[in-house]
Amino acid sequence: MTSPSQKLVIWALVWFAILILTLPIVIVVAASVTSGNMIAFPPEGFSLKWYRKILEARELRQAFWRSLQVSAICVLVSVPVGTLAGIALTRYRLRFAAALQVYLLLPFTVPLIASGIGMMLVFGEWRILGQVWPVGIACAAINLPFIIWSVSSSAAALDRDLELAAQNCGAGPVATFLHVTLPAVMPGVITGGLLMFVLAMTEFLVSLLLTDARTVTLPVQVYNNIRSIITPDLAAVSTVFIIIAFAAVWLLDRLVGLDIFLKSK
Amino acid sequence: MTDMPGPVSRLRYPLGWRVMDALERGAGILWPRALHRLTGWLLIAPALLLVAVLCLGLWRIAQGSLHVLDRATFLPAEAYTLENYRTVLDSATYLKIVWRSLSGAFLTVVFTLLLAFPYAYMLVRTPSPFVRKALLAVLFLPFFIGQVVRAYGWLIILGNSGVVNDALGLVGVTPMRLLFSFPTVVFGLVQYMLPFAVLLLAPALTAIPRETEIAAGSLGANWLQVLWHVTLPMARPGLVGAGLVVATLALTDFAMPAMLGGGSQDFIANAVYDQFFRTADQGLGSALALVLVALGSVLVGAVFAAFGAGTLAMGGKR
């Protein structure tokens, strides 16, 4: 069925995709362990001195800590909000459902630069600009569709009769929600939560707009440093992001399995 | 039966049940039965509120775009005017930037789908669970790493004394300026969009039964004919969804043009940023931002109208 020429074409394109997806990761990790003072290839020898250097750099440590806070706030806000919305969209008959879909897709369809600048103006009016938590709220708002997708695809798989059966056995609405609906959508909630955490951790443009010198997050700090000069310490910071990504992929696979994204809707 | 009647058996009533009863009673008081047909709206309200912050921001931008910058005081003037939009539409510079963003987005969609389709196809059709897992892991890593770090990787690879030029130097080719050019920005965007595109395409391809392809093949179609007449048409919702997402994300991207374009390959988002933070002309910046929103909405609206929401629809089957 699969002819040799088909195999050749598909594999060639897939290998090219794999190459461009992984090459920057490999190069960044390799550059971070150089013992030279410049990024050069082949690397001049192995050393971890750049990791020691970033551990000593206070501004990087603080930026990392702020990024963690932003991610935590983003997850705390978006997981309950997105879970309830995903359940509502799937399991309840809402009027104007089509309009609601378009509205809830706005964070995805409105350009990030516009969302970011809009929130900068609004937060400035509310006098909350220059703090860390509004950045978390902003990340929750702009990435909301991700968790709604994730939850609603789990919720769509839940048989409506299970909830009816629970209620038939005397369970009230709260008990039905906690014991039937919520466990059924849990894979979606976990996937969505993880996505939201990592997306907030690596979020760049909106953070760039909403932070100042005292509240920069790690991606913004990396961006600011790149503009001046490229040194291996940034490669070391980038490797931290890469490690987080590896951990996230591993966790995702352990918790729900990566294959969950292949299910047809 | 040793069970005693009366108060003692009430104590045996498990704590969890009593907590649940209290919760049910509380829920019943806070949200009486009469309101139950509105439960869906109650659940969705927080999400509507969160997105409302975004809408409020757009409204503020719209207001800001109607005031020109008063060059005497460097504050927005009081009067309402459409002057900012006229400046944007008349300016050859902005026309060039808009054109560059549109053509960049178009090229990104073409190349991304070209790479994403075989990738998603392989992901769905491969018989080996190991290959599937490896392909997924390779896809998710860059997705989770973020744009800045990925662009930084390309800076190291493509820089004047970067990996590519070092390798070319070994075979005697003089170093080339690879960075800060339009093709490099498009290349960076393709790499950035690939995971999105594959993840949106894969469910659509999963929905295509392998048997239809086999049937077409056994009726004498070669694989190109199967691809053209069977697989691609059946994957259309996924292709539309993926193409749409890639187009809007690429059209409005900031980081890749900023980092791989080095200021010479600005997209609209970069121009907006410059108006706000370099020139401090918020009115003009707001007008530009709204032009970008309008461009994006036209794109989204046209595709929605033509094909429906594709795989972007939330809520699944009803």
Coordinates of C-alpha atoms in Angstrom, one line a residue:
Chain A
M1 CA 0.0 0.0 0.0
T2 CA 2.7 2.4 0.9
S3 CA 4.9 2.6 -2.2
P4 CA 8.7 3.3 -1.8
S5 CA 8.4 6.8 -3.3
Q6 CA 5.7 7.7 -0.8
K7 CA 7.8 6.5 2.1
L8 CA 10.8 8.4 0.8
V9 CA 8.9 11.7 0.4
I10 CA 7.2 11.4 3.8
W11 CA 10.3 10.4 5.7
A12 CA 12.4 13.1 4.1
L13 CA 9.9 15.8 5.1
V14 CA 9.5 14.4 8.6
W15 CA 13.2 14.2 9.1
F16 CA 13.6 17.7 8.0
A17 CA 10.9 18.8 10.5
I18 CA 12.6 16.8 13.2
L19 CA 15.9 18.5 12.4
I20 CA 14.6 22.0 12.6
L21 CA 12.6 21.3 15.7
T22 CA 15.5 19.8 17.6
L23 CA 18.6 21.6 16.3
P24 CA 18.2 24.8 18.3
I25 CA 17.7 22.7 21.5
V26 CA 20.9 20.6 20.9
I27 CA 22.9 23.7 20.0
V28 CA 21.8 25.7 23.0
V29 CA 22.7 22.8 25.4
A30 CA 26.0 22.3 23.7
A31 CA 26.8 26.0 23.9
S32 CA 26.0 26.2 27.6
V33 CA 28.7 23.8 28.6
T34 CA 31.6 25.4 26.7
S35 CA 34.6 26.4 28.7
G36 CA 35.4 29.3 26.4
N37 CA 34.2 32.8 26.9
M38 CA 32.5 32.9 23.5
I39 CA 30.0 30.7 21.8
A40 CA 32.1 28.8 19.2
F41 CA 31.8 25.5 17.3
P42 CA 33.1 23.0 18.0
P43 CA 32.9 24.0 21.7
E44 CA 36.3 24.6 23.3
G45 CA 35.9 22.0 26.1
F46 CA 33.5 21.0 28.8
S47 CA 32.8 23.1 31.9
L48 CA 29.8 24.0 34.0
K49 CA 31.2 27.5 34.9
W50 CA 28.3 29.3 33.1
Y51 CA 25.8 27.5 35.3
R52 CA 27.7 28.7 38.4
K53 CA 27.6 32.2 36.9
I54 CA 23.8 32.2 36.4
L55 CA 23.4 30.8 39.9
E56 CA 25.3 33.8 41.2
A57 CA 23.5 36.4 39.0
R58 CA 20.8 37.9 41.3
E59 CA 18.7 39.4 38.6
L60 CA 18.3 36.1 36.8
R61 CA 17.4 34.3 40.0
Q62 CA 14.8 36.9 40.8
A63 CA 13.4 36.8 37.3
F64 CA 13.1 33.0 37.6
W65 CA 11.3 33.4 40.9
R66 CA 8.9 35.9 39.4
S67 CA 8.2 33.6 36.4
L68 CA 7.3 30.9 38.9
Q69 CA 4.9 33.2 40.6
V70 CA 3.3 34.3 37.3
S71 CA 2.9 30.6 36.3
A72 CA 1.4 29.7 39.7
I73 CA -1.1 32.5 39.6
C74 CA -2.0 31.7 36.0
V75 CA -2.7 28.1 36.9
L76 CA -4.7 29.0 40.0
V77 CA -6.9 31.4 38.0
S78 CA -7.2 29.5 34.7
V79 CA -7.8 26.0 35.9
P80 CA -11.1 26.6 37.8
V81 CA -12.3 29.1 35.3
G82 CA -11.4 27.0 32.2
T83 CA -12.7 23.8 33.7
L84 CA -16.1 25.2 34.5
A85 CA -16.3 26.9 31.1
G86 CA -15.3 23.7 29.3
I87 CA -18.0 21.7 31.2
A88 CA -20.6 24.4 30.6
L89 CA -19.9 24.5 26.9
T90 CA -20.1 20.7 26.5
R91 CA -22.7 19.6 29.0
Y92 CA -25.2 22.4 29.1
R93 CA -27.5 23.7 26.5
L94 CA -26.6 27.4 26.3
R95 CA -28.4 29.9 24.1
F96 CA -26.1 31.8 21.7
A97 CA -23.6 28.9 21.9
A98 CA -22.1 29.9 18.6
A99 CA -21.5 33.5 19.7
L100 CA -20.1 32.2 23.0
Q101 CA -17.6 30.1 21.0
V102 CA -16.4 33.1 19.0
Y103 CA -16.2 35.3 22.2
L104 CA -14.2 32.7 24.1
L105 CA -11.9 32.3 21.1
L106 CA -11.0 36.0 21.3
P107 CA -7.9 35.5 23.3
F108 CA -6.7 33.4 20.4
T109 CA -7.8 35.5 17.6
V110 CA -7.0 39.0 18.9
P111 CA -3.3 39.6 18.2
L112 CA -1.2 39.2 21.4
I113 CA 0.3 42.7 20.9
A114 CA -3.2 44.2 21.0
S115 CA -4.3 42.1 24.0
G116 CA -1.1 43.0 25.8
I117 CA -1.3 46.7 25.1
G118 CA -5.0 46.8 26.0
M119 CA -4.3 45.1 29.3
M120 CA -1.4 47.5 29.9
L121 CA -3.8 50.4 29.5
V122 CA -6.5 48.9 31.6
F123 CA -4.1 47.7 34.4
G124 CA -2.5 51.1 34.3
E125 CA -5.9 52.7 34.9
W126 CA -6.6 50.3 37.8
R127 CA -3.1 51.2 39.2
I128 CA -2.0 47.6 39.4
L129 CA 0.7 47.8 36.8
G130 CA 4.2 47.1 38.2
Q131 CA 3.2 44.1 40.3
V132 CA 3.7 40.5 39.4
W133 CA 0.2 39.1 39.9
P134 CA -1.5 41.0 37.1
V135 CA 0.9 39.3 34.7
G136 CA -0.4 36.0 35.9
I137 CA -4.0 37.1 35.3
A138 CA -3.0 38.3 31.8
C139 CA -1.4 35.0 31.0
A140 CA -4.5 33.2 32.2
A141 CA -6.7 35.4 30.0
I142 CA -4.6 35.0 26.8
N143 CA -4.2 31.3 27.1
L144 CA -7.7 30.5 28.3
P145 CA -8.7 28.7 25.0
F146 CA -6.0 26.0 25.6
I147 CA -7.5 24.8 28.8
I148 CA -11.1 25.1 27.6
W149 CA -10.2 22.9 24.6
S150 CA -8.5 20.5 26.8
V151 CA -11.3 20.2 29.3
S152 CA -14.2 20.2 26.8
S153 CA -12.6 17.3 24.8
S154 CA -12.6 15.2 28.0
A155 CA -16.1 16.3 28.9
A156 CA -17.4 15.4 25.4
A157 CA -16.3 11.9 26.0
L158 CA -18.4 11.5 29.2
D159 CA -21.7 9.7 28.8
R160 CA -24.6 11.9 29.9
D161 CA -26.3 8.8 31.3
L162 CA -23.7 8.4 34.0
E163 CA -24.7 11.8 35.5
L164 CA -28.3 10.9 35.3
A165 CA -27.7 7.5 36.9
A166 CA -25.9 9.2 39.8
Q167 CA -28.8 11.6 40.3
N168 CA -31.2 8.6 40.1
C169 CA -29.3 7.0 43.0
G170 CA -30.0 10.1 45.0
A171 CA -26.9 12.2 44.5
G172 CA -27.5 16.0 44.5
P173 CA -26.0 18.3 42.0
V174 CA -22.8 18.9 44.0
A175 CA -22.2 15.2 44.6
T176 CA -22.8 14.4 41.0
F177 CA -20.3 17.1 40.0
L178 CA -17.7 16.0 42.4
H179 CA -18.0 12.3 42.0
V180 CA -18.9 11.9 38.3
T181 CA -18.3 14.9 36.2
L182 CA -15.1 16.1 37.7
P183 CA -13.2 12.8 37.7
A184 CA -14.3 12.3 34.1
V185 CA -12.8 15.6 33.0
M186 CA -9.7 15.2 35.2
P187 CA -7.3 14.2 32.3
G188 CA -8.3 17.3 30.5
V189 CA -7.9 19.5 33.6
I190 CA -4.4 18.1 34.2
T191 CA -3.3 18.5 30.6
G192 CA -4.7 22.0 30.5
G193 CA -3.2 23.0 33.9
L194 CA 0.2 21.7 32.7
L195 CA -0.1 23.6 29.4
M196 CA -1.1 26.8 31.2
F197 CA 1.8 26.5 33.6
V198 CA 4.4 26.0 30.9
L199 CA 2.9 28.6 28.6
A200 CA 2.9 31.2 31.4
M201 CA 6.5 30.2 32.3
T202 CA 7.7 30.9 28.7
E203 CA 5.2 33.7 27.9
F204 CA 7.1 36.6 26.4
L205 CA 5.3 39.4 24.6
V206 CA 2.6 40.2 27.1
S207 CA 5.1 40.0 29.9
L208 CA 7.3 42.4 28.0
L209 CA 4.5 44.9 27.9
L210 CA 3.3 44.4 31.5
T211 CA 6.6 44.4 33.3
D212 CA 9.1 47.1 34.2
A213 CA 12.7 46.8 35.3
R214 CA 11.6 45.7 38.8
T215 CA 9.2 43.0 37.7
V216 CA 10.8 41.4 34.6
T217 CA 10.1 37.7 34.1
L218 CA 12.8 35.3 32.9
P219 CA 11.9 35.2 29.2
V220 CA 11.9 39.0 29.1
Q221 CA 15.2 39.1 31.0
V222 CA 16.7 36.7 28.4
Y223 CA 15.4 38.9 25.6
N224 CA 16.8 42.0 27.1
N225 CA 20.2 40.4 27.6
I226 CA 20.3 39.0 24.0
R227 CA 19.9 42.5 22.6
S228 CA 23.3 43.6 24.1
I229 CA 25.6 40.6 23.5
I230 CA 25.5 36.9 23.1
T231 CA 27.4 35.1 25.8
P232 CA 27.2 31.4 27.0
D233 CA 25.4 32.4 30.2
L234 CA 22.2 32.9 28.3
A235 CA 22.7 29.4 26.8
A236 CA 22.8 28.1 30.4
V237 CA 19.6 30.0 31.2
S238 CA 18.0 28.6 28.1
T239 CA 19.0 25.1 29.2
V240 CA 17.0 25.7 32.3
F241 CA 13.9 26.3 30.1
I242 CA 14.8 23.2 28.1
I243 CA 14.9 21.1 31.3
I244 CA 11.5 22.5 32.3
A245 CA 10.2 21.5 28.9
F246 CA 11.6 18.0 29.2
A247 CA 10.0 17.7 32.7
A248 CA 6.7 18.9 31.4
V249 CA 6.7 16.5 28.4
W250 CA 7.7 13.6 30.7
L251 CA 5.0 14.5 33.3
L252 CA 2.3 14.9 30.6
D253 CA 3.2 11.5 29.2
R254 CA 3.1 9.9 32.7
L255 CA -0.2 11.5 33.7
V256 CA -2.3 11.3 30.6
G257 CA -0.1 10.0 27.8
L258 CA 1.0 12.1 24.9
D259 CA -1.4 10.2 22.6
I260 CA -4.3 12.1 24.0
F261 CA -3.7 14.8 21.5
L262 CA -4.2 12.4 18.6
K263 CA -7.8 11.6 19.5
S264 CA -10.3 12.7 16.9
K265 CA -12.9 15.0 18.1
Chain B
M1 CA -28.0 -7.6 64.7
T2 CA -26.0 -5.6 67.2
D3 CA -26.7 -2.3 65.6
M4 CA -28.4 0.0 68.1
P5 CA -31.2 2.2 67.0
G6 CA -31.5 5.9 67.5
P7 CA -28.7 8.5 68.1
V8 CA -25.8 6.0 67.9
S9 CA -26.5 5.0 64.3
R10 CA -26.7 8.7 63.5
L11 CA -23.1 8.9 64.6
R12 CA -22.2 6.0 62.3
Y13 CA -23.4 8.1 59.4
P14 CA -20.0 8.9 57.8
L15 CA -18.5 12.3 58.2
G16 CA -18.0 12.6 54.4
W17 CA -21.7 12.1 53.8
R18 CA -22.6 14.8 56.3
V19 CA -20.2 17.2 54.7
M20 CA -21.7 16.4 51.3
D21 CA -25.2 16.9 52.7
A22 CA -24.2 20.3 54.1
L23 CA -22.6 21.2 50.7
E24 CA -25.8 20.2 48.9
R25 CA -27.9 22.2 51.3
G26 CA -25.6 25.2 50.9
A27 CA -25.7 24.9 47.2
G28 CA -29.4 24.6 47.3
I29 CA -29.7 27.9 49.2
L30 CA -27.1 29.8 47.1
W31 CA -28.4 28.4 43.8
P32 CA -32.1 27.3 44.2
R33 CA -33.7 24.8 41.9
A34 CA -35.6 27.6 40.1
L35 CA -32.2 28.8 38.7
H36 CA -31.1 25.4 37.5
R37 CA -31.7 26.0 33.9
L38 CA -29.1 28.9 34.2
T39 CA -26.4 26.6 35.7
G40 CA -24.5 26.6 32.4
W41 CA -24.3 30.3 32.5
L42 CA -23.1 30.3 36.1
L43 CA -20.3 27.9 35.2
I44 CA -19.3 29.9 32.1
A45 CA -19.5 33.3 33.8
P46 CA -15.9 33.5 35.2
A47 CA -14.5 32.7 31.7
L48 CA -16.7 35.4 30.2
L49 CA -15.4 37.9 32.8
L50 CA -11.8 37.0 32.2
V51 CA -12.1 37.6 28.5
A52 CA -14.0 40.8 29.3
V53 CA -10.7 42.2 30.6
L54 CA -9.3 41.7 27.1
C55 CA -12.3 43.4 25.5
L56 CA -12.0 46.3 27.9
G57 CA -8.4 46.7 26.7
L58 CA -9.4 46.7 23.1
W59 CA -12.0 49.4 23.9
R60 CA -9.3 51.5 25.6
I61 CA -7.1 51.1 22.5
A62 CA -10.0 52.1 20.3
Q63 CA -10.5 55.3 22.4
G64 CA -6.8 56.0 22.3
S65 CA -6.6 55.7 18.6
L66 CA -9.0 58.7 18.2
H67 CA -6.7 61.2 19.7
V68 CA -3.6 62.6 17.9
L69 CA -0.4 63.3 19.9
D70 CA -0.1 66.9 20.8
R71 CA 3.5 67.7 19.8
A72 CA 3.6 70.7 22.1
T73 CA 2.7 68.9 25.4
F74 CA 3.5 65.3 24.3
L75 CA 0.1 64.3 25.7
P76 CA -2.9 63.0 23.6
A77 CA -5.0 65.9 22.4
E78 CA -8.6 66.3 23.6
A79 CA -10.3 66.4 20.2
Y80 CA -11.6 63.2 18.6
T81 CA -10.3 62.6 15.1
L82 CA -9.6 59.9 12.6
E83 CA -6.2 61.5 11.8
N84 CA -4.2 58.6 13.1
Y85 CA -5.9 56.2 10.7
R86 CA -5.2 58.5 7.8
T87 CA -1.5 58.7 8.8
V88 CA -1.4 54.8 8.9
L89 CA -3.1 54.4 5.6
D90 CA -1.2 57.2 3.8
S91 CA 2.2 56.1 5.0
A92 CA 4.4 54.2 2.5
T93 CA 6.4 52.8 5.5
Y94 CA 3.4 51.2 7.1
L95 CA 2.1 49.9 3.8
K96 CA 5.4 48.1 3.4
I97 CA 5.3 46.7 6.9
V98 CA 1.7 45.5 6.4
W99 CA 2.7 43.9 3.1
R100 CA 5.7 42.3 4.6
S101 CA 3.6 40.8 7.5
L102 CA 0.9 39.5 5.1
S103 CA 3.4 37.9 2.7
G104 CA 5.4 36.5 5.7
A105 CA 2.2 35.0 7.1
F106 CA 1.2 33.5 3.8
L107 CA 4.6 31.9 3.2
T108 CA 4.7 30.6 6.8
V109 CA 1.3 28.9 6.3
V110 CA 2.4 27.3 3.1
F111 CA 5.7 25.9 4.4
T112 CA 4.3 25.0 7.8
L113 CA 1.4 22.9 6.3
L114 CA 3.9 21.3 3.9
L115 CA 5.9 20.1 6.8
A116 CA 3.1 19.5 9.3
F117 CA 0.9 17.3 7.0
P118 CA 3.5 14.5 6.5
Y119 CA 4.4 14.8 10.2
A120 CA 0.8 14.5 11.4
Y121 CA 0.2 11.7 8.9
M122 CA 3.2 9.7 10.1
L123 CA 2.1 10.4 13.7
V124 CA -1.3 8.9 13.1
R125 CA -0.5 6.1 10.7
T126 CA 2.7 4.7 12.1
P127 CA 2.3 1.2 13.5
S128 CA 5.1 1.6 16.1
P129 CA 4.1 3.1 19.4
F130 CA 7.8 4.0 20.0
V131 CA 8.0 6.1 16.8
R132 CA 4.7 7.8 17.7
K133 CA 5.9 8.7 21.2
A134 CA 9.2 9.9 19.9
L135 CA 7.5 12.1 17.2
L136 CA 5.2 13.5 19.9
A137 CA 8.0 14.3 22.3
V138 CA 10.0 16.0 19.6
L139 CA 6.9 18.1 18.9
F140 CA 6.2 19.1 22.4
L141 CA 9.7 20.0 23.5
P142 CA 9.9 23.2 21.3
F143 CA 6.2 23.9 22.1
F144 CA 7.1 24.1 25.8
I145 CA 10.4 25.9 25.4
G146 CA 9.1 29.2 24.3
Q147 CA 9.8 31.6 21.6
V148 CA 12.7 33.5 23.1
V149 CA 14.9 30.5 23.8
R150 CA 14.2 29.0 20.3
A151 CA 15.0 32.3 18.6
Y152 CA 18.2 32.4 20.7
G153 CA 19.1 29.0 19.4
W154 CA 18.7 30.2 15.8
L155 CA 20.9 33.3 16.7
I156 CA 23.7 30.9 17.7
I157 CA 23.2 28.7 14.6
L158 CA 22.8 31.4 11.9
G159 CA 24.9 34.2 13.3
N160 CA 27.9 35.6 11.4
S161 CA 30.2 33.4 13.4
G162 CA 27.5 30.8 14.0
V163 CA 27.4 27.1 13.4
V164 CA 26.3 27.2 9.8
N165 CA 29.0 29.8 8.8
D166 CA 31.6 27.8 10.8
A167 CA 30.7 24.7 8.9
L168 CA 30.7 26.5 5.6
G169 CA 34.1 28.0 6.5
L170 CA 35.5 24.5 6.9
V171 CA 34.7 23.8 3.2
G172 CA 36.0 27.1 2.1
V173 CA 32.9 29.2 1.7
T174 CA 33.1 32.8 2.9
P175 CA 30.7 33.6 5.7
M176 CA 27.3 34.8 4.7
R177 CA 24.9 37.1 6.4
L178 CA 22.1 34.8 7.2
L179 CA 20.5 36.7 10.1
F180 CA 18.3 39.8 9.8
S181 CA 16.7 38.8 6.5
F182 CA 13.1 38.1 5.5
P183 CA 13.7 34.4 4.7
T184 CA 15.2 33.8 8.1
V185 CA 12.2 35.4 9.8
V186 CA 9.9 33.2 7.8
F187 CA 12.0 30.2 8.6
G188 CA 11.9 31.0 12.3
L189 CA 8.1 31.4 12.1
V190 CA 7.7 28.0 10.4
Q191 CA 9.7 26.3 13.1
Y192 CA 7.6 28.1 15.8
M193 CA 4.3 27.2 14.2
L194 CA 5.0 23.6 13.3
P195 CA 3.9 22.1 16.7
F196 CA 0.6 24.1 16.6
A197 CA -0.1 23.0 13.0
V198 CA 0.6 19.3 13.7
L199 CA -1.5 19.2 16.9
L200 CA -4.4 20.7 15.0
L201 CA -4.0 18.5 12.0
A202 CA -3.6 15.2 13.8
P203 CA -7.1 14.8 15.2
A204 CA -8.5 15.5 11.7
L205 CA -6.3 12.8 10.2
T206 CA -7.2 10.3 13.0
A207 CA -10.8 10.7 11.9
I208 CA -10.0 9.4 8.4
P209 CA -10.4 5.6 8.3
R210 CA -7.3 3.9 6.8
E211 CA -9.7 1.7 4.8
T212 CA -10.8 4.6 2.5
E213 CA -7.2 5.0 1.4
I214 CA -6.7 1.3 1.0
A215 CA -9.9 1.1 -1.0
A216 CA -8.7 3.9 -3.3
G217 CA -5.4 2.2 -3.7
S218 CA -7.0 -1.2 -4.5
L219 CA -9.1 0.5 -7.2
G220 CA -5.9 1.5 -8.9
A221 CA -5.1 5.0 -7.6
N222 CA -1.4 5.7 -7.0
W223 CA -0.4 7.3 -3.7
L224 CA -0.4 10.9 -5.2
Q225 CA -4.0 10.3 -6.5
V226 CA -5.0 8.9 -3.1
L227 CA -3.5 11.9 -1.4
W228 CA -5.2 14.4 -3.7
H229 CA -8.6 12.8 -4.1
V230 CA -9.1 11.1 -0.7
T231 CA -6.8 12.2 2.1
L232 CA -6.5 15.9 1.5
P233 CA -10.2 16.5 1.0
M234 CA -11.1 14.5 4.1
A235 CA -8.5 16.4 6.1
R236 CA -9.9 19.7 5.0
P237 CA -11.3 20.8 8.4
G238 CA -8.0 20.1 10.1
L239 CA -6.0 21.9 7.3
V240 CA -8.4 24.9 7.6
G241 CA -8.0 25.0 11.4
A242 CA -4.3 24.6 11.3
G243 CA -3.8 27.1 8.4
L244 CA -6.0 29.7 10.2
V245 CA -4.2 29.4 13.5
V246 CA -0.8 29.6 11.8
A247 CA -1.8 32.6 9.7
T248 CA -3.1 34.7 12.5
L249 CA -0.2 33.8 14.8
A250 CA 2.4 34.5 12.1
L251 CA 0.8 37.7 11.0
T252 CA 0.8 39.1 14.5
D253 CA 4.1 37.7 15.7
F254 CA 6.5 40.0 17.5
A255 CA 9.4 37.9 18.8
M256 CA 10.7 36.3 15.6
P257 CA 10.8 39.6 13.5
A258 CA 12.3 41.4 16.5
M259 CA 15.0 38.8 17.2
L260 CA 15.8 37.2 13.8
G261 CA 15.0 40.3 11.8
G262 CA 17.0 42.6 14.0
G263 CA 14.9 45.7 13.4
S264 CA 15.2 45.6 9.6
Q265 CA 12.3 43.1 9.1
D266 CA 9.6 44.6 11.3
F267 CA 6.1 43.1 11.2
I268 CA 3.0 45.1 12.3
A269 CA 3.4 44.1 16.0
N270 CA 6.9 45.5 16.1
A271 CA 5.7 48.8 14.6
V272 CA 3.0 49.0 17.2
Y273 CA 5.5 48.3 20.0
D274 CA 7.8 51.0 18.6
Q275 CA 5.0 53.6 18.5
F276 CA 4.2 52.9 22.2
F277 CA 7.7 52.6 23.6
R278 CA 10.1 54.4 21.3
T279 CA 8.1 57.3 19.8
A280 CA 5.6 57.4 22.6
D281 CA 2.8 58.2 20.1
Q282 CA 0.1 56.1 21.8
G283 CA -2.6 57.3 19.4
L284 CA -0.8 56.2 16.3
G285 CA 0.3 53.0 18.0
S286 CA -3.4 52.3 18.9
A287 CA -4.6 52.9 15.4
L288 CA -1.9 50.5 14.0
A289 CA -2.9 47.9 16.6
L290 CA -6.5 48.2 15.6
V291 CA -5.6 47.8 11.9
L292 CA -3.8 44.6 12.9
V293 CA -6.9 43.4 14.9
A294 CA -9.0 44.2 11.8
L295 CA -6.7 42.3 9.5
G296 CA -6.7 39.3 11.8
S297 CA -10.5 39.4 12.2
V298 CA -11.1 39.6 8.5
L299 CA -8.9 36.5 8.0
V300 CA -10.6 34.6 10.8
G301 CA -14.1 35.7 9.7
A302 CA -13.6 34.8 6.1
V303 CA -12.3 31.3 6.9
F304 CA -15.1 30.8 9.5
A305 CA -17.7 31.8 7.0
A306 CA -16.3 29.6 4.3
F307 CA -15.6 26.4 6.2
G308 CA -17.0 26.7 9.7
A309 CA -14.9 26.7 12.8
G310 CA -13.0 23.6 11.7
T311 CA -11.1 21.9 14.5
L312 CA -11.1 25.1 16.5
A313 CA -14.6 24.5 17.9
M314 CA -14.8 24.1 21.6
G315 CA -17.3 21.9 23.3
G316 CA -17.1 18.9 21.0
K317 CA -20.2 17.0 20.0
R318 CA -23.5 18.1 21.5

